[in-house]
Coordinates of C-alpha atoms and ligand atoms in Angstrom, one line a residue:
M25 CA -99.9 2.4 -89.7
T26 CA -97.5 0.9 -87.2
N27 CA -93.8 0.9 -87.1
P28 CA -92.8 -0.1 -83.6
L29 CA -89.1 0.9 -83.8
Y30 CA -89.9 4.3 -85.3
D31 CA -92.7 4.9 -82.8
Q32 CA -90.7 3.9 -79.7
L33 CA -87.4 5.6 -80.6
F34 CA -88.4 8.6 -82.6
G35 CA -92.1 9.1 -82.8
K36 CA -92.5 9.3 -79.0
N37 CA -90.2 12.3 -79.0
A38 CA -92.1 14.2 -81.7
G39 CA -93.1 17.7 -80.5
K40 CA -90.5 17.8 -77.8
T41 CA -88.6 21.1 -77.8
S42 CA -85.9 19.8 -75.4
P43 CA -82.4 19.2 -76.8
F44 CA -81.6 15.9 -78.4
L45 CA -78.1 16.6 -79.7
R46 CA -75.8 19.1 -78.0
L47 CA -72.8 19.9 -80.3
S48 CA -69.4 20.9 -79.2
D49 CA -69.7 24.4 -80.7
G50 CA -72.6 25.1 -78.4
R51 CA -75.4 24.5 -80.9
T52 CA -78.3 22.2 -79.9
I53 CA -80.8 20.3 -82.1
T54 CA -84.1 19.6 -80.4
H55 CA -85.9 16.2 -80.7
T56 CA -88.4 17.9 -83.0
G57 CA -85.7 19.5 -85.1
F58 CA -83.9 16.2 -85.5
L59 CA -87.1 14.4 -86.6
D60 CA -87.8 17.2 -89.1
I61 CA -84.4 16.6 -90.8
A62 CA -85.1 12.8 -90.8
A63 CA -88.5 13.2 -92.3
Q64 CA -87.1 15.5 -95.1
I65 CA -84.5 12.8 -95.9
A66 CA -87.1 10.1 -95.9
N67 CA -89.2 12.2 -98.3
H68 CA -86.2 12.6 -100.6
F69 CA -85.5 8.9 -100.5
A70 CA -89.1 8.1 -101.4
K71 CA -89.0 10.7 -104.2
V72 CA -86.0 9.2 -105.9
G73 CA -87.7 5.8 -105.9
L74 CA -86.5 4.0 -102.8
R75 CA -89.0 1.4 -101.5
P76 CA -89.2 -0.4 -98.1
D77 CA -86.5 -3.0 -97.7
D78 CA -84.0 -1.2 -100.1
R79 CA -80.5 -1.0 -98.6
V80 CA -79.1 2.4 -97.9
A81 CA -75.3 2.2 -97.5
V82 CA -73.7 5.1 -95.6
Q83 CA -70.0 5.9 -95.2
V84 CA -69.8 9.4 -93.8
D85 CA -68.3 11.3 -91.0
K86 CA -70.3 11.6 -87.8
S87 CA -72.8 14.5 -87.8
P88 CA -76.4 15.1 -86.8
E89 CA -77.4 14.7 -90.4
A90 CA -75.7 11.3 -90.6
L91 CA -77.6 10.2 -87.6
A92 CA -80.8 11.5 -89.2
V93 CA -80.2 9.2 -92.2
Y94 CA -80.6 6.3 -89.7
A95 CA -83.8 7.8 -88.4
A96 CA -85.0 8.4 -92.0
C97 CA -84.4 4.8 -92.9
V98 CA -86.3 3.5 -89.9
Q99 CA -89.2 5.8 -90.8
A100 CA -89.3 4.9 -94.5
G101 CA -88.8 1.1 -93.8
L102 CA -85.4 1.2 -95.6
V103 CA -82.5 -1.0 -94.4
F104 CA -79.7 1.0 -92.9
L105 CA -76.2 -0.2 -93.8
P106 CA -73.5 1.8 -91.8
L107 CA -69.9 1.5 -93.0
N108 CA -66.6 2.4 -91.2
T109 CA -65.2 5.6 -92.7
A110 CA -61.8 4.0 -92.7
Y111 CA -62.9 1.4 -95.4
T112 CA -61.0 1.7 -98.6
L113 CA -62.6 1.7 -102.1
D114 CA -61.8 -2.0 -102.4
E115 CA -63.6 -2.8 -99.2
L116 CA -66.5 -0.5 -100.1
S117 CA -67.0 -2.2 -103.5
Y118 CA -67.5 -5.6 -101.8
F119 CA -70.2 -4.2 -99.5
L120 CA -72.1 -2.4 -102.3
E121 CA -72.2 -5.5 -104.4
D122 CA -73.0 -8.0 -101.6
A123 CA -75.8 -5.9 -100.3
A124 CA -77.0 -4.7 -103.7
A125 CA -77.3 -1.3 -102.1
A126 CA -79.8 1.1 -103.8
V127 CA -78.1 4.2 -102.5
L128 CA -74.6 4.9 -101.2
V129 CA -74.1 8.1 -99.2
V130 CA -70.5 9.3 -99.0
D131 CA -68.4 12.3 -98.3
S132 CA -68.1 14.4 -101.5
K133 CA -64.3 13.9 -101.4
R134 CA -65.0 10.3 -102.4
E135 CA -67.7 11.0 -105.0
T136 CA -65.5 11.0 -108.2
A137 CA -63.6 7.9 -107.2
L138 CA -66.9 6.0 -106.7
E139 CA -68.9 7.2 -109.7
D140 CA -67.9 4.2 -112.0
M141 CA -68.3 1.6 -109.3
A142 CA -71.7 2.9 -108.3
A143 CA -72.9 3.1 -111.9
R144 CA -71.8 -0.6 -112.4
Q145 CA -73.7 -1.7 -109.4
G146 CA -76.8 0.4 -110.2
T147 CA -76.3 2.3 -106.9
R148 CA -77.4 5.9 -106.6
L149 CA -74.7 8.1 -105.2
E150 CA -75.5 10.9 -102.7
T151 CA -73.0 13.0 -100.7
L152 CA -73.0 14.1 -97.1
N153 CA -70.1 15.9 -95.6
A154 CA -69.0 16.3 -92.0
D155 CA -70.5 19.8 -91.8
G156 CA -73.9 18.6 -93.0
T157 CA -73.6 19.9 -96.5
G158 CA -73.9 17.7 -99.6
S159 CA -76.4 16.6 -102.3
L160 CA -78.5 14.6 -99.8
T161 CA -79.2 17.5 -97.4
E162 CA -79.5 20.0 -100.2
A163 CA -82.2 18.0 -101.9
A164 CA -83.9 17.0 -98.5
S165 CA -84.1 20.7 -97.5
R166 CA -86.7 21.2 -100.2
E167 CA -88.9 18.4 -98.8
D168 CA -91.8 18.3 -96.3
R169 CA -91.0 18.0 -92.6
T170 CA -93.6 15.3 -92.2
F171 CA -93.4 11.9 -93.7
D172 CA -96.0 9.1 -93.8
T173 CA -94.2 6.5 -91.7
A174 CA -93.9 3.2 -93.4
E175 CA -95.6 0.2 -91.8
R176 CA -93.1 -2.3 -90.5
K177 CA -93.5 -5.6 -88.5
P178 CA -91.3 -6.5 -85.6
S179 CA -89.5 -9.2 -87.7
D180 CA -88.8 -6.8 -90.6
L181 CA -85.1 -6.2 -91.5
T182 CA -84.0 -2.8 -90.2
A183 CA -80.2 -2.8 -90.4
L184 CA -77.5 -4.7 -92.2
V185 CA -74.2 -4.5 -90.2
Y186 CA -71.2 -6.1 -91.7
T187 CA -68.7 -8.0 -89.5
S188 CA -65.6 -9.6 -90.7
G189 CA -65.2 -13.3 -90.9
T190 CA -62.4 -15.7 -89.8
T191 CA -62.5 -17.1 -93.3
G192 CA -63.6 -15.3 -96.4
R193 CA -65.2 -11.9 -96.7
S194 CA -67.4 -9.9 -94.3
K195 CA -70.9 -11.0 -93.5
G196 CA -73.9 -8.8 -93.2
A197 CA -75.7 -9.4 -89.9
M198 CA -79.4 -9.0 -90.4
L199 CA -81.0 -7.1 -87.5
S200 CA -84.7 -6.8 -87.1
Q201 CA -86.9 -4.1 -85.5
S202 CA -87.5 -6.5 -82.5
N203 CA -83.7 -7.2 -82.1
L204 CA -83.0 -3.5 -81.7
L205 CA -86.2 -2.7 -79.7
S206 CA -85.9 -5.5 -77.2
N207 CA -82.3 -4.6 -76.5
A208 CA -82.9 -0.9 -76.1
R209 CA -85.8 -1.6 -73.7
T210 CA -83.7 -3.9 -71.6
L211 CA -80.7 -1.5 -71.4
V212 CA -82.8 1.5 -70.5
E213 CA -84.1 -0.5 -67.6
A214 CA -80.7 -2.1 -66.7
W215 CA -78.8 1.2 -66.7
R216 CA -81.7 3.3 -65.4
F217 CA -81.8 5.8 -68.3
T218 CA -84.2 8.7 -68.1
S219 CA -85.1 11.8 -70.0
D220 CA -82.7 13.7 -67.7
D221 CA -79.7 11.8 -69.0
I222 CA -77.0 13.5 -71.0
L223 CA -74.8 11.0 -72.7
L224 CA -71.3 12.0 -73.8
H225 CA -71.1 10.5 -77.2
A226 CA -67.6 10.2 -78.7
L227 CA -68.0 6.8 -80.4
P228 CA -68.4 6.3 -84.1
I229 CA -72.0 5.8 -85.3
F230 CA -71.2 3.1 -87.8
H231 CA -71.0 0.3 -85.2
T232 CA -73.4 -1.3 -82.7
H233 CA -71.8 0.4 -79.7
G234 CA -72.2 4.1 -80.8
L235 CA -75.3 3.5 -82.9
F236 CA -77.6 1.0 -81.2
V237 CA -76.4 1.0 -77.7
A238 CA -75.7 4.7 -77.1
T239 CA -78.2 6.2 -79.5
N240 CA -81.2 3.9 -79.2
V241 CA -81.0 3.9 -75.4
T242 CA -80.9 7.7 -75.2
L243 CA -83.7 8.0 -77.7
M244 CA -85.9 5.5 -76.0
A245 CA -85.4 7.3 -72.7
G246 CA -86.0 10.7 -74.4
G247 CA -82.7 12.0 -73.2
S248 CA -79.9 13.9 -75.0
M249 CA -76.4 13.4 -76.2
I250 CA -73.4 15.6 -76.3
F251 CA -72.5 14.6 -79.8
L252 CA -68.8 14.8 -80.5
P253 CA -67.3 14.2 -84.0
G254 CA -64.8 11.8 -82.5
F255 CA -62.7 11.0 -79.5
D256 CA -60.7 14.1 -78.4
I257 CA -59.5 13.7 -74.9
D258 CA -59.5 17.5 -74.2
E259 CA -63.1 17.7 -75.3
I260 CA -64.0 14.7 -73.1
A261 CA -62.4 16.4 -70.1
R262 CA -64.2 19.7 -70.9
L263 CA -67.6 18.2 -71.4
L264 CA -67.6 15.4 -68.8
P265 CA -68.9 17.7 -66.1
R266 CA -71.9 18.5 -68.2
S267 CA -72.7 14.8 -68.8
T268 CA -74.4 12.1 -66.8
V269 CA -73.2 9.0 -68.7
L270 CA -70.1 8.1 -70.6
M271 CA -70.1 5.1 -72.8
G272 CA -66.8 3.9 -74.4
V273 CA -64.4 1.3 -75.4
P274 CA -61.6 0.5 -72.9
T275 CA -59.2 2.9 -74.7
F276 CA -61.4 5.8 -73.6
Y277 CA -60.7 4.9 -70.0
T278 CA -57.0 4.2 -70.3
R279 CA -56.6 7.5 -72.1
L280 CA -58.6 9.3 -69.4
L281 CA -56.4 7.8 -66.7
R282 CA -53.3 8.9 -68.4
Y283 CA -54.7 12.4 -68.9
D284 CA -53.1 15.0 -66.7
G285 CA -56.2 17.0 -66.0
F286 CA -58.4 14.0 -65.1
T287 CA -59.6 14.3 -61.5
A288 CA -62.4 13.0 -59.4
D289 CA -64.0 16.4 -59.7
L290 CA -64.4 16.1 -63.4
A291 CA -66.3 12.8 -62.9
S292 CA -68.3 13.9 -59.9
G293 CA -71.5 14.7 -61.8
V294 CA -71.5 11.6 -63.9
R295 CA -73.8 8.8 -62.7
L296 CA -72.6 6.0 -64.9
F297 CA -69.5 5.0 -66.8
I298 CA -69.9 2.0 -69.2
S299 CA -67.3 0.1 -71.1
G300 CA -67.5 -2.6 -73.8
S301 CA -66.5 -3.9 -77.2
A302 CA -63.2 -5.2 -75.9
P303 CA -61.9 -6.5 -72.6
L304 CA -61.5 -3.8 -69.8
L305 CA -58.4 -4.8 -67.9
P306 CA -59.1 -5.3 -64.2
E307 CA -56.3 -2.8 -63.5
T308 CA -58.1 -0.1 -65.4
H309 CA -61.3 -0.8 -63.5
I310 CA -59.6 -0.7 -60.2
E311 CA -57.4 2.4 -61.0
F312 CA -60.5 4.2 -62.3
E313 CA -62.4 3.5 -59.1
R314 CA -59.4 4.6 -57.0
L315 CA -59.2 7.9 -58.8
T316 CA -62.9 8.8 -59.2
G317 CA -64.8 6.6 -56.8
H318 CA -66.8 5.2 -59.8
K319 CA -67.0 1.5 -60.7
I320 CA -67.2 1.2 -64.4
I321 CA -70.0 -1.1 -65.6
E322 CA -68.5 -3.5 -68.1
R323 CA -70.9 -5.2 -70.5
Y324 CA -70.5 -7.7 -73.3
G325 CA -72.1 -7.6 -76.8
M326 CA -71.6 -8.3 -80.5
T327 CA -72.9 -7.0 -83.8
E328 CA -75.0 -10.2 -84.2
T329 CA -76.6 -10.0 -80.8
N330 CA -76.5 -6.5 -79.5
M331 CA -75.9 -6.6 -75.7
N332 CA -75.8 -10.0 -73.9
T333 CA -74.6 -9.3 -70.4
S334 CA -73.9 -6.4 -68.1
N335 CA -72.6 -5.9 -64.6
P336 CA -75.4 -4.8 -62.3
Y337 CA -76.4 -1.2 -61.7
D338 CA -77.2 -2.0 -58.1
G339 CA -74.9 -4.6 -56.7
D340 CA -71.4 -5.6 -57.2
R341 CA -69.7 -4.5 -60.4
R342 CA -66.8 -7.0 -60.6
A343 CA -63.6 -6.1 -62.4
G344 CA -62.6 -8.7 -65.0
T345 CA -66.2 -9.9 -65.5
V346 CA -68.9 -8.9 -67.9
G347 CA -71.7 -9.4 -65.3
Y348 CA -74.9 -11.3 -65.6
P349 CA -77.0 -12.2 -68.7
L350 CA -79.4 -9.4 -69.3
P351 CA -83.1 -10.1 -68.7
G352 CA -84.5 -12.3 -71.5
V353 CA -81.0 -13.4 -72.7
E354 CA -79.8 -16.9 -72.1
I355 CA -76.1 -17.8 -72.0
S356 CA -75.0 -21.4 -72.4
I357 CA -71.4 -22.5 -72.1
T358 CA -70.7 -25.5 -74.4
D359 CA -67.9 -27.8 -75.5
P360 CA -66.5 -26.1 -78.7
D361 CA -66.2 -29.5 -80.4
T362 CA -69.4 -31.3 -79.5
G363 CA -71.7 -28.4 -78.6
A364 CA -72.8 -30.1 -75.4
A365 CA -73.1 -28.0 -72.2
V366 CA -70.0 -28.1 -70.1
P367 CA -70.2 -28.7 -66.3
A368 CA -71.0 -25.6 -64.3
G369 CA -68.0 -23.3 -63.8
E370 CA -65.9 -24.7 -66.6
I371 CA -64.6 -22.8 -69.6
G372 CA -66.3 -23.4 -73.0
M373 CA -67.9 -21.6 -76.0
I374 CA -70.3 -18.8 -75.1
E375 CA -73.6 -19.3 -76.8
V376 CA -76.4 -16.8 -76.7
R377 CA -80.2 -17.0 -77.2
G378 CA -82.8 -14.3 -76.9
P379 CA -84.9 -11.6 -78.7
N380 CA -81.6 -9.7 -79.2
V381 CA -80.1 -12.4 -81.5
F382 CA -80.0 -11.6 -85.2
G383 CA -81.9 -13.5 -87.9
G384 CA -78.8 -14.7 -89.9
Y385 CA -76.2 -13.4 -92.4
W386 CA -77.4 -11.7 -95.6
N387 CA -77.3 -14.1 -98.5
K388 CA -75.0 -16.6 -96.6
P389 CA -77.2 -19.5 -95.5
E390 CA -74.2 -21.8 -95.0
K391 CA -72.5 -19.3 -92.6
T392 CA -75.8 -18.7 -90.8
A393 CA -76.3 -22.5 -90.4
A394 CA -72.7 -22.8 -89.0
E395 CA -73.1 -20.2 -86.4
L396 CA -76.8 -20.0 -85.5
R397 CA -78.3 -23.3 -84.2
E398 CA -81.8 -24.4 -84.9
T399 CA -82.5 -24.0 -81.2
G400 CA -81.9 -20.3 -81.6
F401 CA -78.5 -20.3 -79.8
F402 CA -75.8 -18.2 -81.6
I403 CA -72.2 -19.5 -81.3
T404 CA -70.3 -16.4 -80.4
G405 CA -66.7 -17.6 -80.9
D406 CA -65.9 -16.2 -77.5
L407 CA -64.6 -18.5 -74.7
G408 CA -65.8 -18.0 -71.2
K409 CA -67.3 -19.4 -68.0
I410 CA -70.0 -18.5 -65.5
D411 CA -68.8 -18.4 -61.9
D412 CA -70.6 -19.6 -58.8
D413 CA -72.2 -16.2 -58.4
G414 CA -73.6 -16.2 -61.9
Y415 CA -71.0 -13.6 -63.4
V416 CA -69.9 -14.3 -66.9
H417 CA -66.1 -14.2 -67.6
I418 CA -64.7 -13.9 -71.1
V419 CA -61.4 -15.7 -71.0
G420 CA -60.4 -15.8 -74.7
R421 CA -61.5 -16.3 -78.2
A422 CA -62.0 -19.5 -80.3
K423 CA -62.1 -17.2 -83.4
D424 CA -58.8 -15.8 -84.8
L425 CA -59.6 -12.2 -84.1
I426 CA -57.7 -9.1 -82.9
I427 CA -59.6 -6.3 -81.2
S428 CA -57.7 -3.0 -81.5
G429 CA -59.3 0.0 -79.8
G430 CA -62.7 -1.7 -80.1
Y431 CA -62.3 -2.4 -83.8
N432 CA -62.4 -6.1 -84.9
I433 CA -59.6 -7.1 -87.2
Y434 CA -59.5 -10.6 -88.8
P435 CA -55.9 -11.7 -89.4
K436 CA -56.9 -13.8 -92.4
E437 CA -57.8 -10.6 -94.3
I438 CA -54.3 -9.2 -93.8
E439 CA -52.5 -12.5 -94.3
S440 CA -54.3 -12.9 -97.7
V441 CA -52.9 -9.5 -98.9
L442 CA -49.4 -10.2 -97.6
D443 CA -49.3 -13.7 -99.0
S444 CA -50.1 -12.3 -102.5
L445 CA -46.8 -10.3 -102.5
P446 CA -44.0 -11.9 -104.5
E447 CA -41.5 -11.6 -101.6
V448 CA -43.8 -13.4 -99.1
L449 CA -44.0 -17.2 -98.9
E450 CA -46.5 -17.2 -96.1
S451 CA -47.5 -15.0 -93.2
A452 CA -49.2 -15.0 -89.8
V453 CA -50.8 -11.9 -88.3
I454 CA -51.2 -11.7 -84.5
G455 CA -52.3 -9.2 -81.8
I456 CA -49.8 -8.3 -79.1
P457 CA -50.6 -6.3 -75.9
D458 CA -50.8 -2.5 -76.5
A459 CA -51.3 0.0 -73.7
D460 CA -53.5 2.3 -75.8
F461 CA -55.5 0.0 -78.1
G462 CA -55.5 -3.1 -76.0
E463 CA -54.0 -5.1 -78.9
A464 CA -51.8 -4.0 -81.7
V465 CA -51.4 -5.8 -85.1
V466 CA -48.1 -7.4 -85.9
A467 CA -47.3 -9.5 -89.0
L468 CA -44.7 -12.3 -89.2
A469 CA -43.7 -13.3 -92.7
V470 CA -41.5 -16.0 -94.2
A471 CA -39.6 -14.8 -97.3
A472 CA -40.0 -16.5 -100.6
P473 CA -36.8 -18.1 -101.8
G474 CA -34.2 -15.5 -102.9
H475 CA -36.2 -12.6 -101.3
K476 CA -36.1 -10.5 -98.1
I477 CA -39.0 -8.9 -96.3
E478 CA -38.8 -5.1 -96.0
S479 CA -41.5 -4.0 -93.5
Q480 CA -42.2 -0.5 -95.1
K481 CA -42.5 -2.0 -98.6
A482 CA -44.8 -4.8 -97.4
L483 CA -46.9 -2.2 -95.5
S484 CA -47.3 0.0 -98.5
S485 CA -48.9 -2.9 -100.3
V486 CA -51.7 -3.2 -97.8
R487 CA -52.5 0.6 -97.8
D488 CA -54.8 0.6 -100.8
S489 CA -56.7 -2.5 -100.0
L490 CA -57.2 -2.4 -96.2
A491 CA -58.6 0.2 -93.8
R492 CA -55.9 2.0 -91.8
F493 CA -56.8 0.5 -88.4
K494 CA -56.1 -3.0 -89.9
H495 CA -52.5 -2.2 -91.0
P496 CA -49.8 -4.1 -89.1
R497 CA -47.5 -1.9 -87.0
V498 CA -44.6 -3.9 -88.5
V499 CA -44.0 -6.8 -90.8
L500 CA -41.2 -8.9 -89.3
E501 CA -39.3 -11.6 -91.3
I502 CA -39.3 -15.0 -89.6
D503 CA -37.5 -18.2 -90.8
V504 CA -40.5 -20.5 -90.3
L505 CA -44.0 -20.3 -88.9
P506 CA -44.5 -22.7 -85.9
R507 CA -47.0 -25.4 -86.7
N508 CA -48.7 -28.1 -84.7
T509 CA -48.8 -31.8 -85.9
L510 CA -51.9 -31.0 -88.0
G511 CA -50.0 -28.3 -89.8
K512 CA -52.0 -25.4 -88.2
V513 CA -50.0 -22.3 -87.4
Q514 CA -49.5 -22.0 -83.7
K515 CA -50.5 -18.3 -83.1
N516 CA -50.3 -18.7 -79.4
V517 CA -46.6 -19.6 -79.7
L518 CA -46.1 -16.4 -81.8
R519 CA -48.1 -14.3 -79.4
D520 CA -46.0 -15.5 -76.5
R521 CA -42.8 -14.9 -78.5
Y522 CA -43.6 -11.4 -79.5
A523 CA -45.6 -10.3 -76.5
S524 CA -43.0 -7.8 -75.3
L525 CA -42.0 -6.4 -78.7
D526 CA -41.5 -2.7 -78.2
L527 CA -43.6 -1.1 -80.9
D528 CA -42.7 2.4 -79.9
T529 CA -39.2 1.9 -81.2
L530 CA -40.5 0.9 -84.6
P531 CA -41.0 3.3 -87.5
K532 CA -44.7 4.2 -87.8
Ligands
LIG8 C1 -57.4 4.8 -84.9 N1 -56.3 4.2 -85.4 C2 -56.3 2.9 -85.0 C3 -57.5 2.7 -84.2 N2 -58.1 3.9 -84.2 N3 -55.5 1.9 -85.2 C4 -55.8 0.7 -84.6 N4 -56.9 0.5 -83.9 C5 -57.8 1.5 -83.7 N5 -58.9 1.3 -83.0 C6 -55.2 4.7 -86.2 C7 -55.5 6.0 -86.8 O1 -56.0 5.9 -88.1 C8 -54.2 6.8 -86.7 O2 -53.4 6.4 -87.8 C9 -53.5 6.2 -85.5 O3 -54.1 4.9 -85.3 C10 -53.6 7.0 -84.3 O4 -55.0 7.4 -84.1 P1 -55.5 8.1 -82.9 O5 -55.7 9.6 -83.2 O6 -54.8 7.8 -81.7 O7 -56.9 7.4 -82.8 P2 -58.3 8.0 -82.5 O8 -58.8 8.7 -83.7 O9 -58.2 8.8 -81.2 O10 -59.2 6.7 -82.3 C11 -59.0 5.8 -81.3 C12 -60.4 5.3 -80.8 C13 -61.1 4.8 -82.0 C14 -60.2 4.3 -79.7 C15 -61.1 6.5 -80.2 O11 -60.4 3.7 -82.6 C16 -62.5 4.4 -81.7 O12 -63.4 5.3 -81.7 N6 -62.8 3.2 -81.4 C17 -64.2 2.7 -81.1 C18 -64.5 1.5 -82.0 C19 -66.0 1.1 -81.7 O13 -66.9 1.9 -81.7 N7 -66.2 -0.2 -81.6 C20 -67.4 -0.8 -81.3 C21 -67.7 -2.0 -82.3 S1 -69.3 -2.7 -81.9 P3 -52.5 7.6 -88.6 O14 -51.8 6.8 -89.6 O15 -53.6 8.5 -89.1 O16 -51.7 8.2 -87.5 C22 -68.9 -4.0 -80.9 C23 -70.0 -4.6 -80.2 C24 -69.9 -4.2 -78.8 O17 -67.8 -4.3 -80.7 O18 -69.9 -5.0 -77.9 O19 -69.9 -3.0 -78.6
LIG9 P1 -68.2 -7.0 -83.0 O1 -68.1 -8.1 -84.0 O2 -67.4 -5.8 -83.5 O3 -69.5 -6.7 -82.6 O4 -67.3 -7.4 -81.8 C1 -67.9 -8.4 -80.9 C2 -66.8 -9.0 -80.1 O5 -66.2 -8.0 -79.2 C3 -67.3 -10.1 -79.1 O6 -67.5 -11.3 -79.8 C4 -66.2 -10.1 -78.1 O7 -65.1 -10.9 -78.6 C5 -65.7 -8.7 -78.0 N1 -66.3 -8.0 -76.8 C6 -67.3 -7.2 -76.7 N2 -67.5 -6.7 -75.5 C7 -66.5 -7.3 -74.7 C8 -66.1 -7.2 -73.4 N3 -66.7 -6.5 -72.5 N4 -65.0 -8.0 -73.0 C9 -64.3 -8.7 -73.9 N5 -64.7 -8.8 -75.2 C10 -65.7 -8.1 -75.6

């Protein structure tokens, strides 16, 4: 039997009694202990009738057991479908239906609310709580600690990770074993990971960054992770001296720089700081180096492609750039209208080709055809250039997207909810600079005749349908939305106009 991803991430660590997960309360879980839990969950999934290629949707808090569900899926050939814990029931219902998930694993607090929906979709409900308890682990604890690993080919579907779209609903990016494996191999090499590494893991495990980049790379190297339930600055400061690598979104670094107790001493044992998922301001890079002597490695990736570029381990790590294309990854800069390559050094659409690039969107052939060329190049929607020294710069986005604290927010989704309110004629949602999250969400709305816009009232209407991180900080009434001659709303005009809006003075 072969299952390359299982063998190279998990199987190779079988029998190891060294720690894999170090928890903040001092407990450790060895590689073997972790694989035992995963095998028990895989046995349970098989017993309840799941078969290779079935989708397992998971919306649970971060815990060792939650990570073991990922390992169990890889071992049993099931398709892992991670979901942001902030998603509302409305959002969840779409994912379940679109993916026709065979199982949904949720916190038991959500079980009752989901029973009807799951029954309608024919989805089995299992619970898993932050402390590792729940129906899933209870049933799994009665199972064998060995599982007959399912045979998988490199091209087989391994994970379905949803990304929002500029128009319409979210799309499930189909990632194969070889997408994940090739990227993990490349990153272990690029960032010199070894079994001695201890990665400080404070990211969520429902996105590419915390799941595939941080976890797969550590597993492939046979290293360990200090596995925190979330980002807590005091915990980061306490545990940094016991770590060799920190991976985070730029907010991690701006918060560390603002933290009173953050000194060069705390960072002295760390060999590598990595940032991604959103632009790291050059000021942050420079200030971090001034304080700690460390140059953060900035890298660039996406759900659809895993990691594409990275600043070098040896060599110049340049602030404001995302470094060179990773080995095996091709980057082409093209004219967004014609798709033709632009002259060297000019700004255009970033396109990516390589073994890391996904196979397409789940059940959305027209979206796949629009974004993934027959030549294998994926049209990222990011605008950038390659300078004379070969460094890639991201200079903007052709897609209407806000990135807040590393989470992607598509304005269209919020505008649709606001536009459905009787008091709103039309709306435009933009991102404005924010010291903590990089960008903050602000909504501008034109009132329907005879109405006024009240921010708090409008905001309460998005609460049930949209995840908390997508909520605008404020909904401001505006007389008219600026439009160009083609009638398109000029968001750049709005972004300039509201760039210095003081969000701190607004009610939360
Ligand atoms: C939390 N809140 C956010 C938010 N995170 N609002 C907007 N944007 C965010 N990113 C809300 C909370 O619900 C809370 O609301 C309020 O803001 C204050 O929260 P907080 O306590 O300050 O936030 P915290 O829990 O500390 O979270 C901040 C964070 C987190 C930066 C640690 O957002 C995070 O872990 N981000 C990482 C996202 C990530 O992994 N992205 C990778 C995508 S993969 P209230 O009402 O409760 O006060 C990808 C590919 C690639 O992009 O290249 O990697
Ligand atoms: P996601 O769809 O959540 O995977 O987010 C991918 C997007 O995050 C990319 O298309 C970029 O717009 C953005 N991104 C990731 N890394 C960086 C980075 N280092 N600098 C700027 N933007 C980034």
